[in-house]
Short mmCIF file of C-alpha atoms in Angstrom, two decimals:
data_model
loop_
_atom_site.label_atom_id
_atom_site.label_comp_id
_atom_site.label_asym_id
_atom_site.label_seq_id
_atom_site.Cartn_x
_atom_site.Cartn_y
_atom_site.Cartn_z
CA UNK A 1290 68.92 -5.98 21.15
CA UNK A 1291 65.73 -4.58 21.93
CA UNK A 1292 63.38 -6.54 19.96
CA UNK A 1293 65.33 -9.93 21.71
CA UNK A 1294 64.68 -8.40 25.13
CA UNK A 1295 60.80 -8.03 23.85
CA UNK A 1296 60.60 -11.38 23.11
CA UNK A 1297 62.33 -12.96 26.18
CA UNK A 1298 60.07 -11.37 28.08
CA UNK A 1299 57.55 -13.42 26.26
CA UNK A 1300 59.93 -16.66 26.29
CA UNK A 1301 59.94 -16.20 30.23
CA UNK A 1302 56.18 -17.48 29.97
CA UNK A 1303 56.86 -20.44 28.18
CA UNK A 1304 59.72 -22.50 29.59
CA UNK A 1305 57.62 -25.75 29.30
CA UNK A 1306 58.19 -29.58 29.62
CA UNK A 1307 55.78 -32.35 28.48
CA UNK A 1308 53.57 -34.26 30.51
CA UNK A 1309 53.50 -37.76 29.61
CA UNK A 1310 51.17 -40.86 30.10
CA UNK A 1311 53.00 -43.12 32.75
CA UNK A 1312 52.29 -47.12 32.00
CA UNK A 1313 51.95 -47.92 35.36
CA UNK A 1314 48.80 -46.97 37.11
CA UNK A 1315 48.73 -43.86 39.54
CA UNK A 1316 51.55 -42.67 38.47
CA UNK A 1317 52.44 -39.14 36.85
CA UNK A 1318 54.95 -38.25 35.03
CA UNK A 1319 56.03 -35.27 32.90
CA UNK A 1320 59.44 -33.16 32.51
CA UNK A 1321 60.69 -29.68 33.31
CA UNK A 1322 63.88 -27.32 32.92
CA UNK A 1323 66.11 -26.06 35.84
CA UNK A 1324 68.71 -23.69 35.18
CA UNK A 1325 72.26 -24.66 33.76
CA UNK A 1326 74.32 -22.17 35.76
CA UNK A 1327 77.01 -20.00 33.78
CA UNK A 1328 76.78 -19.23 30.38
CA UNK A 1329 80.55 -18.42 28.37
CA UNK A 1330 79.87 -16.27 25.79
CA UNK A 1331 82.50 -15.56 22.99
CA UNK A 1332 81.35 -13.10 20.11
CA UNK A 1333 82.68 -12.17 16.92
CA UNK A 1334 83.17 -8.62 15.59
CA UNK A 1335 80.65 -8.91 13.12
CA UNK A 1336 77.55 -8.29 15.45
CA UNK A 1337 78.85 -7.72 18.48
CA UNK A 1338 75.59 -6.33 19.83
CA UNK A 1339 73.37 -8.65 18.53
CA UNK A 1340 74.75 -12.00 19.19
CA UNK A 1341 75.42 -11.13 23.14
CA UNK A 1342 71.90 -10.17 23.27
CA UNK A 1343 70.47 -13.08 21.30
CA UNK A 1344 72.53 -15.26 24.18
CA UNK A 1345 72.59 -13.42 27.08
CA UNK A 1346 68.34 -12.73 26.76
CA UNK A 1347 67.68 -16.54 26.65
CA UNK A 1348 70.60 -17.44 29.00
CA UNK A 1349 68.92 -15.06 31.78
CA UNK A 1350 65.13 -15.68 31.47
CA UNK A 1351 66.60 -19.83 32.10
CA UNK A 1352 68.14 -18.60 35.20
CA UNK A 1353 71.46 -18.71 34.20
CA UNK A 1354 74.67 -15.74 34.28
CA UNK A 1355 76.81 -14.84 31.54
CA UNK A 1356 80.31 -14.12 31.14
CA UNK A 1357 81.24 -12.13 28.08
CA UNK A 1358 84.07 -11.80 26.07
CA UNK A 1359 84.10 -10.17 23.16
CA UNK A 1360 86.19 -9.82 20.20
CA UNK A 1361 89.15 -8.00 21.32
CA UNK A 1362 88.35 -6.36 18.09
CA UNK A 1363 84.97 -4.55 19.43
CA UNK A 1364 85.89 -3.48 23.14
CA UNK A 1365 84.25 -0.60 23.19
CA UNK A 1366 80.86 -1.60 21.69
CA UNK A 1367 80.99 -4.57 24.53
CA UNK A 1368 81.88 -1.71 27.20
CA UNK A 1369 78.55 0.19 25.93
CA UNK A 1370 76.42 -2.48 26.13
CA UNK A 1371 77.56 -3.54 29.34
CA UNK A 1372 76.59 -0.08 31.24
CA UNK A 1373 73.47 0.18 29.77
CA UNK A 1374 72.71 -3.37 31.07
CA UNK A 1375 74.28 -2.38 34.38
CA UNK A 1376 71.54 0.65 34.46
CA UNK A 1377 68.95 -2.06 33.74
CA UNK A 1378 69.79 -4.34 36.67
CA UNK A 1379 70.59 -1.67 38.96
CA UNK A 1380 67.02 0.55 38.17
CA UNK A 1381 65.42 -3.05 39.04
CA UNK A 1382 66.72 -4.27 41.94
CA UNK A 1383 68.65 -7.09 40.11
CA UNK A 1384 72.37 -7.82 41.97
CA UNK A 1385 75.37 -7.53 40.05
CA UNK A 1386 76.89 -10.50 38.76
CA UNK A 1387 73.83 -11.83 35.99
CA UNK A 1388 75.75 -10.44 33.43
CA UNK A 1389 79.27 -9.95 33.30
CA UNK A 1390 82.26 -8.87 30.97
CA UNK A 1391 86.13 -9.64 30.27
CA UNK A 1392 87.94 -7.72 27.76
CA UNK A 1393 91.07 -9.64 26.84
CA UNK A 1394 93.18 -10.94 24.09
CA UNK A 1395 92.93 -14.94 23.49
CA UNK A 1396 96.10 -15.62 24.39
CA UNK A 1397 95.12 -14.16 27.78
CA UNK A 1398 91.73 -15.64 28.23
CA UNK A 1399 91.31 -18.48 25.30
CA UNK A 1400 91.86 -21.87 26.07
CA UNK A 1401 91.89 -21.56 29.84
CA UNK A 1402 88.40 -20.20 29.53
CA UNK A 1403 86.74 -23.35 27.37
CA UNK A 1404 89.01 -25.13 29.96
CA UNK A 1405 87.14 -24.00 33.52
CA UNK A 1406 84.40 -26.86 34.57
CA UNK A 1407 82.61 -24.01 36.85
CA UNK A 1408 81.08 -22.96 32.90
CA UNK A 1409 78.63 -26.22 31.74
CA UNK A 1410 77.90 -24.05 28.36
CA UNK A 1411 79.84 -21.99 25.92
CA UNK A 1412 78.29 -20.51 22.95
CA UNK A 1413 80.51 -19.52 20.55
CA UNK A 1414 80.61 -17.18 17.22
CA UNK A 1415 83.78 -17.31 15.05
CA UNK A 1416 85.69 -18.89 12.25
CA UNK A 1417 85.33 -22.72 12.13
CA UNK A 1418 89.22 -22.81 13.29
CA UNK A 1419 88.04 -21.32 16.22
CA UNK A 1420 85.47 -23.49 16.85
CA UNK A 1421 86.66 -26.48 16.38
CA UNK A 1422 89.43 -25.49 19.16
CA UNK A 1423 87.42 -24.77 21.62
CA UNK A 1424 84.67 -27.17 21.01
CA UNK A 1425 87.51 -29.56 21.36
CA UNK A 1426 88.13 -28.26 24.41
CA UNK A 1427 85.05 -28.08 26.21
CA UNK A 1428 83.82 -31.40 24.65
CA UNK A 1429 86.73 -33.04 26.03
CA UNK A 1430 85.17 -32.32 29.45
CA UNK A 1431 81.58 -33.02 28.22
CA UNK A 1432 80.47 -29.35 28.39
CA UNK A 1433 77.97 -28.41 26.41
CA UNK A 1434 78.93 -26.06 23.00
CA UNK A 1435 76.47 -23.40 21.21
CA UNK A 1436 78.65 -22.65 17.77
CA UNK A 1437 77.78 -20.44 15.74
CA UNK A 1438 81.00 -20.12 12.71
CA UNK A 1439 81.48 -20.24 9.19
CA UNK A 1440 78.44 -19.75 6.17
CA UNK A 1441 79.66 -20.65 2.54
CA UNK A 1442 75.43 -19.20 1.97
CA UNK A 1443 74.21 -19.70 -1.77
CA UNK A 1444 70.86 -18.54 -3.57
CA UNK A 1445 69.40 -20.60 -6.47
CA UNK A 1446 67.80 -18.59 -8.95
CA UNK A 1447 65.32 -21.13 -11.23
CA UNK A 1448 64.04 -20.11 -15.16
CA UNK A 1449 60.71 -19.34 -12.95
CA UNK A 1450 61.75 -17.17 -10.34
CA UNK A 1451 60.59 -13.38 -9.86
CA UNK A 1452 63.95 -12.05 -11.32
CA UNK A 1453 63.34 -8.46 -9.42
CA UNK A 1454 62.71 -9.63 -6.22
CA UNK A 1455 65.57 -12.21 -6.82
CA UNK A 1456 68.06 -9.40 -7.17
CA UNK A 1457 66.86 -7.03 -4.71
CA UNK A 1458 67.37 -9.40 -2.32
CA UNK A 1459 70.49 -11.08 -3.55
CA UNK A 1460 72.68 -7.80 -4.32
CA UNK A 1461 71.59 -6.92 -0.44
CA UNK A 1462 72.84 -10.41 1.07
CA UNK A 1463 76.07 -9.82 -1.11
CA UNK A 1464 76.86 -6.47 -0.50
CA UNK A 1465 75.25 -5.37 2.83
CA UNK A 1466 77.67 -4.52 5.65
CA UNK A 1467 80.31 -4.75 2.98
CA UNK A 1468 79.98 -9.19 2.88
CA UNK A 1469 80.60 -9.50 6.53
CA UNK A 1470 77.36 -11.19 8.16
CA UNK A 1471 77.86 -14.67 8.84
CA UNK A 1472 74.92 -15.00 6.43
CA UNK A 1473 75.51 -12.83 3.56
CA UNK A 1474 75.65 -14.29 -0.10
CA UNK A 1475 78.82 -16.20 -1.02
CA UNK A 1476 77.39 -18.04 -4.24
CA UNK A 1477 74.73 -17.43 -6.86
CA UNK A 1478 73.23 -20.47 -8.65
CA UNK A 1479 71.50 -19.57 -11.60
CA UNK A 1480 69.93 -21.57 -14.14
CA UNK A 1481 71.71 -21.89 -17.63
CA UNK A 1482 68.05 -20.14 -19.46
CA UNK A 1483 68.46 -17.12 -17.99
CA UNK A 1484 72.10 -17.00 -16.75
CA UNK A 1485 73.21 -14.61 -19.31
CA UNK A 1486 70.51 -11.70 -17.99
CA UNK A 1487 70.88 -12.24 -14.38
CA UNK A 1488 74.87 -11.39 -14.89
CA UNK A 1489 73.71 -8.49 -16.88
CA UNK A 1490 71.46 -7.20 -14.82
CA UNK A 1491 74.15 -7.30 -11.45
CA UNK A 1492 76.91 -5.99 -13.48
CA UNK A 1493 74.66 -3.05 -14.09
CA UNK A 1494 73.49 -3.01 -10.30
CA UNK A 1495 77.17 -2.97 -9.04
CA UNK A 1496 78.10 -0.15 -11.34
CA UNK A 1497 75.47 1.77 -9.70
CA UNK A 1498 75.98 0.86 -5.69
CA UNK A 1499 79.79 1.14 -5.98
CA UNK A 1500 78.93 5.11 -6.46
CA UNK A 1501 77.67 4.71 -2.89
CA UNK A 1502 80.47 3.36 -1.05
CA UNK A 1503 82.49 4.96 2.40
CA UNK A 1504 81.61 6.68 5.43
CA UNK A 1505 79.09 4.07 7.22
CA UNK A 1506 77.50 7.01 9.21
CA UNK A 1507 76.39 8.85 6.01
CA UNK A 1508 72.43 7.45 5.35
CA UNK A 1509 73.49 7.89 1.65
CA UNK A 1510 76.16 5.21 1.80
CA UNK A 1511 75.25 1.34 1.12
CA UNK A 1512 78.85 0.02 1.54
CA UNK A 1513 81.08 0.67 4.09
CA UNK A 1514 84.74 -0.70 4.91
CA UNK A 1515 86.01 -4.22 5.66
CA UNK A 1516 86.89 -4.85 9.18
CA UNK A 1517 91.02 -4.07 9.12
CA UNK A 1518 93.65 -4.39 7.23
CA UNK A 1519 93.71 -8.49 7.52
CA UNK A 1520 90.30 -8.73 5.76
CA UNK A 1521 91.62 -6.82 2.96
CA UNK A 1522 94.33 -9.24 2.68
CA UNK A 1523 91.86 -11.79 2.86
CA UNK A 1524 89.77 -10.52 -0.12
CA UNK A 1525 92.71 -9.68 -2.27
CA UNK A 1526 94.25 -13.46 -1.68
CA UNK A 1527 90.83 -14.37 -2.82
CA UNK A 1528 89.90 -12.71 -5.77
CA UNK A 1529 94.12 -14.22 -6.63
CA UNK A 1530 93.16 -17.33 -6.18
CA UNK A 1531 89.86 -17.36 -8.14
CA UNK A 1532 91.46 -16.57 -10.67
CA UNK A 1533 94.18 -19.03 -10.86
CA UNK A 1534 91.63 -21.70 -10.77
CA UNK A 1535 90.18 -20.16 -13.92
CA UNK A 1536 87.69 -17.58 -12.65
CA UNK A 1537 87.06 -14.21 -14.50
CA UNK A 1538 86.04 -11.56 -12.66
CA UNK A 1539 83.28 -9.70 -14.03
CA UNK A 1540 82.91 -6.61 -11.56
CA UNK A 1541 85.53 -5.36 -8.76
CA UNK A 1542 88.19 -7.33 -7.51
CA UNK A 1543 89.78 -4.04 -6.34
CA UNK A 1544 90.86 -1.88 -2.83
CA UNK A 1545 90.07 1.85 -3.97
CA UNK A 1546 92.13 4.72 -3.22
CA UNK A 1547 91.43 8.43 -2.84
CA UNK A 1548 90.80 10.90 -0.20
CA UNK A 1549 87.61 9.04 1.21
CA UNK A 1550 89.35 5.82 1.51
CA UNK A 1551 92.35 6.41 3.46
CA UNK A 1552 91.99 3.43 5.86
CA UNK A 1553 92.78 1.50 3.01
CA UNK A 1554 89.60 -0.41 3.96
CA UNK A 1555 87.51 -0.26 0.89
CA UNK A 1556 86.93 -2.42 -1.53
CA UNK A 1557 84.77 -2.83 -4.84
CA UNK A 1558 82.05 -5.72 -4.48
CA UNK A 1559 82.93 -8.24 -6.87
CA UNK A 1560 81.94 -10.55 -9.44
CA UNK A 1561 83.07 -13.58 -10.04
CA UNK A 1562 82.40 -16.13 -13.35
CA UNK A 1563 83.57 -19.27 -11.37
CA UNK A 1564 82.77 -23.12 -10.95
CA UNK A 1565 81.59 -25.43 -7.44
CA UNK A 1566 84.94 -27.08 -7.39
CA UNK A 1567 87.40 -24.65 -6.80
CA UNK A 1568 89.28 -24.95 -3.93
CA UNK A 1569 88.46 -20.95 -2.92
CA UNK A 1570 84.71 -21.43 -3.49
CA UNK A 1571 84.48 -23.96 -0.94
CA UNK A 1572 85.79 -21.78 1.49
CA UNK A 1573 84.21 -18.87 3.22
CA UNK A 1574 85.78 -15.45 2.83
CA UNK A 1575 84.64 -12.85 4.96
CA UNK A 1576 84.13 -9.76 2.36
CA UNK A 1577 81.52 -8.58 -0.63
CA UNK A 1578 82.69 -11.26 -3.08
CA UNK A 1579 79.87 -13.34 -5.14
CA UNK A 1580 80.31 -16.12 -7.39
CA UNK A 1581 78.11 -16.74 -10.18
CA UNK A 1582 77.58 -20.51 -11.12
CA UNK A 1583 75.31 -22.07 -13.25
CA UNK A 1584 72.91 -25.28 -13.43
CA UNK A 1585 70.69 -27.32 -15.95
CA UNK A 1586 68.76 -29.01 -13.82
CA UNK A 1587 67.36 -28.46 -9.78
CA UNK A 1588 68.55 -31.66 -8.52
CA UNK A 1589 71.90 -30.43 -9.67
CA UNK A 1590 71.33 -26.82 -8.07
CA UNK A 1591 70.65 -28.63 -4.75
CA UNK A 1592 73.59 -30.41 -5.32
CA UNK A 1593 76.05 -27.58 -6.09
CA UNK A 1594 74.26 -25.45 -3.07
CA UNK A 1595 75.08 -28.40 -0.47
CA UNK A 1596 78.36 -29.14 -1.86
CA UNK A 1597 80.61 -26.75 0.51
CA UNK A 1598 81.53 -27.90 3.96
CA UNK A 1599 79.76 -25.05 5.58
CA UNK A 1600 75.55 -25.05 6.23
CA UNK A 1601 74.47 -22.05 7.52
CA UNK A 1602 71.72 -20.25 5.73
CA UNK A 1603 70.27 -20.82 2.00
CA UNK A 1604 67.39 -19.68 -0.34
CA UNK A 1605 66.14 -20.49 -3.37
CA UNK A 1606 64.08 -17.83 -5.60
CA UNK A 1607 61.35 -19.71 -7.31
CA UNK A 1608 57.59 -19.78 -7.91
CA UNK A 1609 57.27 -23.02 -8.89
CA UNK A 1610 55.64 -24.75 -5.70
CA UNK A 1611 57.43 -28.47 -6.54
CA UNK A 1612 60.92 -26.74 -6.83
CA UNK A 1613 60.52 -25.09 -3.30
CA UNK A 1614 59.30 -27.88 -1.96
CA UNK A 1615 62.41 -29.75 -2.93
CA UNK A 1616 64.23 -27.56 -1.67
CA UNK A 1617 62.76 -27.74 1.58
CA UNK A 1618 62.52 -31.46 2.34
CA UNK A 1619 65.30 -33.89 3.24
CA UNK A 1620 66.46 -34.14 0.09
CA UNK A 1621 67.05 -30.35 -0.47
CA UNK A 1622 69.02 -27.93 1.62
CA UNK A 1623 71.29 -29.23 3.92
CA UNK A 1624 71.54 -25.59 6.10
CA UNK A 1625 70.22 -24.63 9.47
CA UNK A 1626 68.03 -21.87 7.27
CA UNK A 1627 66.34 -22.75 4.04
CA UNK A 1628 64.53 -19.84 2.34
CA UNK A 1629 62.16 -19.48 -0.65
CA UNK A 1630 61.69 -16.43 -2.30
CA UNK A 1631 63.85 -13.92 0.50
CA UNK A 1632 67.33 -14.06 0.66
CA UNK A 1633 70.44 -16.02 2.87
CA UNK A 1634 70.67 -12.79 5.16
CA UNK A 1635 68.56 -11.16 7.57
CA UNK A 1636 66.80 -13.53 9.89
CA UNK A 1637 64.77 -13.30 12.41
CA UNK A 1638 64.97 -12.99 15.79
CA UNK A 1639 61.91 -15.37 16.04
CA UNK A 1640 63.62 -18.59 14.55
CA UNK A 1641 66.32 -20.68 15.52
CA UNK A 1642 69.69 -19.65 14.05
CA UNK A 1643 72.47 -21.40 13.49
CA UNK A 1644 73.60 -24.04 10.96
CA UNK A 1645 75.26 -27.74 10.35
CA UNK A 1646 78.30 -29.17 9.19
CA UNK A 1647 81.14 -26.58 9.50
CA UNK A 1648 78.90 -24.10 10.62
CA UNK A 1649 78.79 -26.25 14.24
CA UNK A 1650 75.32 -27.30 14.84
CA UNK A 1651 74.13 -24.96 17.78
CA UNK A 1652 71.33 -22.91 17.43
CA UNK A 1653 70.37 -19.41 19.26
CA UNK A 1654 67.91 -16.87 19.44
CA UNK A 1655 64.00 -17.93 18.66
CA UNK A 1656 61.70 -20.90 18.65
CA UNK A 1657 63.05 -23.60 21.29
CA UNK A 1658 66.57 -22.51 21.01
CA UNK A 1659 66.10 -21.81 24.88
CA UNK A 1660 66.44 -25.42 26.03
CA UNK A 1661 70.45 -25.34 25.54
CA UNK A 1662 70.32 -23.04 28.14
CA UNK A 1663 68.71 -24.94 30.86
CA UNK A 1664 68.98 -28.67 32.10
CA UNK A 1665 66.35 -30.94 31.55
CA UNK A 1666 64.98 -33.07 34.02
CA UNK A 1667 62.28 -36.20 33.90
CA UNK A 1668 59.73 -36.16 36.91
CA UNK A 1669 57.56 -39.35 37.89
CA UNK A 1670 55.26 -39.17 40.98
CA UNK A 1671 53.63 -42.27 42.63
CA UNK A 1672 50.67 -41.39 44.34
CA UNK A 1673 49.46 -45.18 44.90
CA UNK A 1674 50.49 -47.13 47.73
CA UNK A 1675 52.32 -49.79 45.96
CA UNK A 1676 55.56 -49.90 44.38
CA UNK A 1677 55.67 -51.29 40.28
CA UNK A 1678 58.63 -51.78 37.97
CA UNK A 1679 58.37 -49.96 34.58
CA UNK A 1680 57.82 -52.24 31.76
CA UNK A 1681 55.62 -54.90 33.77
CA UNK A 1682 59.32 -56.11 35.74
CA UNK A 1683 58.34 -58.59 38.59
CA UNK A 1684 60.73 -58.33 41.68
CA UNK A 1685 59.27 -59.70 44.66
CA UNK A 1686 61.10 -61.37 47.85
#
């Protein structure tokens, strides 16, 4: 939150348009941004912090006000962050009203709230049902729609990749904050030459991390629990259905029991043997599951990484410059976020974030993600004393 209010101050600078060459002689012209108005903000439970701030910074250095909701998961975390930006306004001299807040259910304030025309944006961070209901809804009055949903994220490891950095970082974008960011590591691509020792070597790792799994506020812990109850149903039906299809799990697959799991929250990270085409790979499941798949080839590891309906954030671990490269033009990743050599999670605040396909196309946070937030408007001044037609038109009576 801090480090987005940092650089929005810096943003606040830089809200430029584009002057342009008119063809017509003494003439300017050039463009500029106005404010949009209100900004509806929905957020997820995942980062409920984060994403407000990543929104709510850009939406107020464009001029605009927000109006929050929050998961009805993560009340209290919104009802924090909204005093402390109350103290903020208030110690400034800034009215009331630039950022605001409603805690409620969907059913209370869902569909009505997409619905309102006084809101010309809505940025939005949930599952792609979500999104595609409510984009629905505001596109059906030609709002405009930030979405933010679901990442399917994969990591290709090539034959000539640094295999220690490649599974520092992968076992972190797997595991870290138990599977739930939006871009942690769904799917491990690893080429058939050294598939054998990268699943030895994270067998091995998961053995030692899942000694260091519970109590979130305890610096010695790496893992903590899945959101509720529902996410543990959610992992469980997956690691079922995985195997149905003919996936063998090689690590985990497990809720653990005992006196420092009583939520029934916890669950083993897990390791999964499995293939592009089953139906559960394709889809996104919001817990510390990773499936290992293998390639010959890296037109066929592109081609297994952009195979899922989601495109959110990918990486490839490789120091062989024409493989990267590949994987960065338009013939490689198809995701909002292509990395080479770091992993699918962790970006930063500095970029544009957000994805395409089933992810939803918006993008937030850094580099010119700020123009959503504004309207654009084209400017040309004549400062002649005649009056011509654009493109040489003759109209004369």
């Amino acid at each position: 939150m801090i480090d987005i209010c940092d650089f929005a101050v810096g943003q606040s600078r830089l809200l430029n348009g584009y002057t342009m060459r008119s063809e017509r002689t003494k003439h300017r012209m050039y463009d500029q941004y106005h404010p949009l108005g209100i900004l509806g903000l929905i957020t997820s439970f995942n980062f409920p912090v984060a994403v407000w701030a990543w929104n709510s910074m850009l939406a107020a250095i464009a001029g605009d006000v927000v109006i929050w909701k929050p998961s009805s998961k993560t009340p209290l975390s919104a009802i924090a962050t909204q005093k402390i930006i109350n103290s903020v306004l208030k110690n400034n001299n800034v009215p009331e009203g630039v950022f605001n807040l409603i805690i409620a259910k969907s059913s209370v304030l869902g569909d009505n709230f997409a619905e309102d025309k006084r809101i010309p944006l809505f940025s939005v961070t949930g599952s792609t049902a979500v999104g595609k209901r409510i984009g629905a809804i505001v596109g059906k009055r030609l709002g405009k729609i930030i979405q933010e949903l679901g990442g399917n994220n994969a990591v290709i490891i090539s034959d000539k990749a640094d295999l220690d950095m490649a599974m520092n970082s992968t076992v972190f974008g797997a595991v870290g904050t138990a599977g739930q960011r939006c871009t942690s590591t769904r799917r491990i691509i690893v080429q058939e030459n050294i598939y054998e020792a990268v699943k030895s070597r994270l067998i091995s790792t998961y053995n030692k991390i899942s000694e260091r799994i519970g109590n979130p506020l305890d610096e010695n812990i790496l893992i903590g629990p899945l959101n509720d109850s529902a996410s543990v149903q959610d992992y469980l039906h997956a690691v079922n259905e995985v195997q149905k299809e003919g996936g063998k799990i090689l690590f985990g697959g497990k809720v653990l029991e005992g006196e420092n799991f009583k939520s029934g929250n916890y669950v083993l990270p897990t390791l999964v043997e499995a293939e592009t085409h089953y139906n559960i790979v394709q889809e996104e499941t919001f817990a510390p599951i990773l499936y290992l798949i293998k390639y010959k080839t890296i037109d066929e590891a592109i081609e297994i990484n952009n195979n899922v309906p989601q495109g959110l954030s990918s990486a490839i671990f490789t120091l062989d410059m024409r493989e990267a490269e590949q994987f960065l033009s338009e013939v490689g990743s198809d995701c909002g976020i292509a990395n080479v050599n770091i992993g699918t999670s962790g970006a930063e605040i500095g970029g544009a974030f957000g994805g395409e396909k089933d992810t939803g196309g918006g993008r937030e946070s850094g580099s010119d993600a700020w123009k959503i937030y504004m309207r654009r408007q084209t400017n040309t001044i004549n400062y002649g004393t005649e009056i011509s037609l654009a493109q040489g038109i003759k109209f004369d009576f």
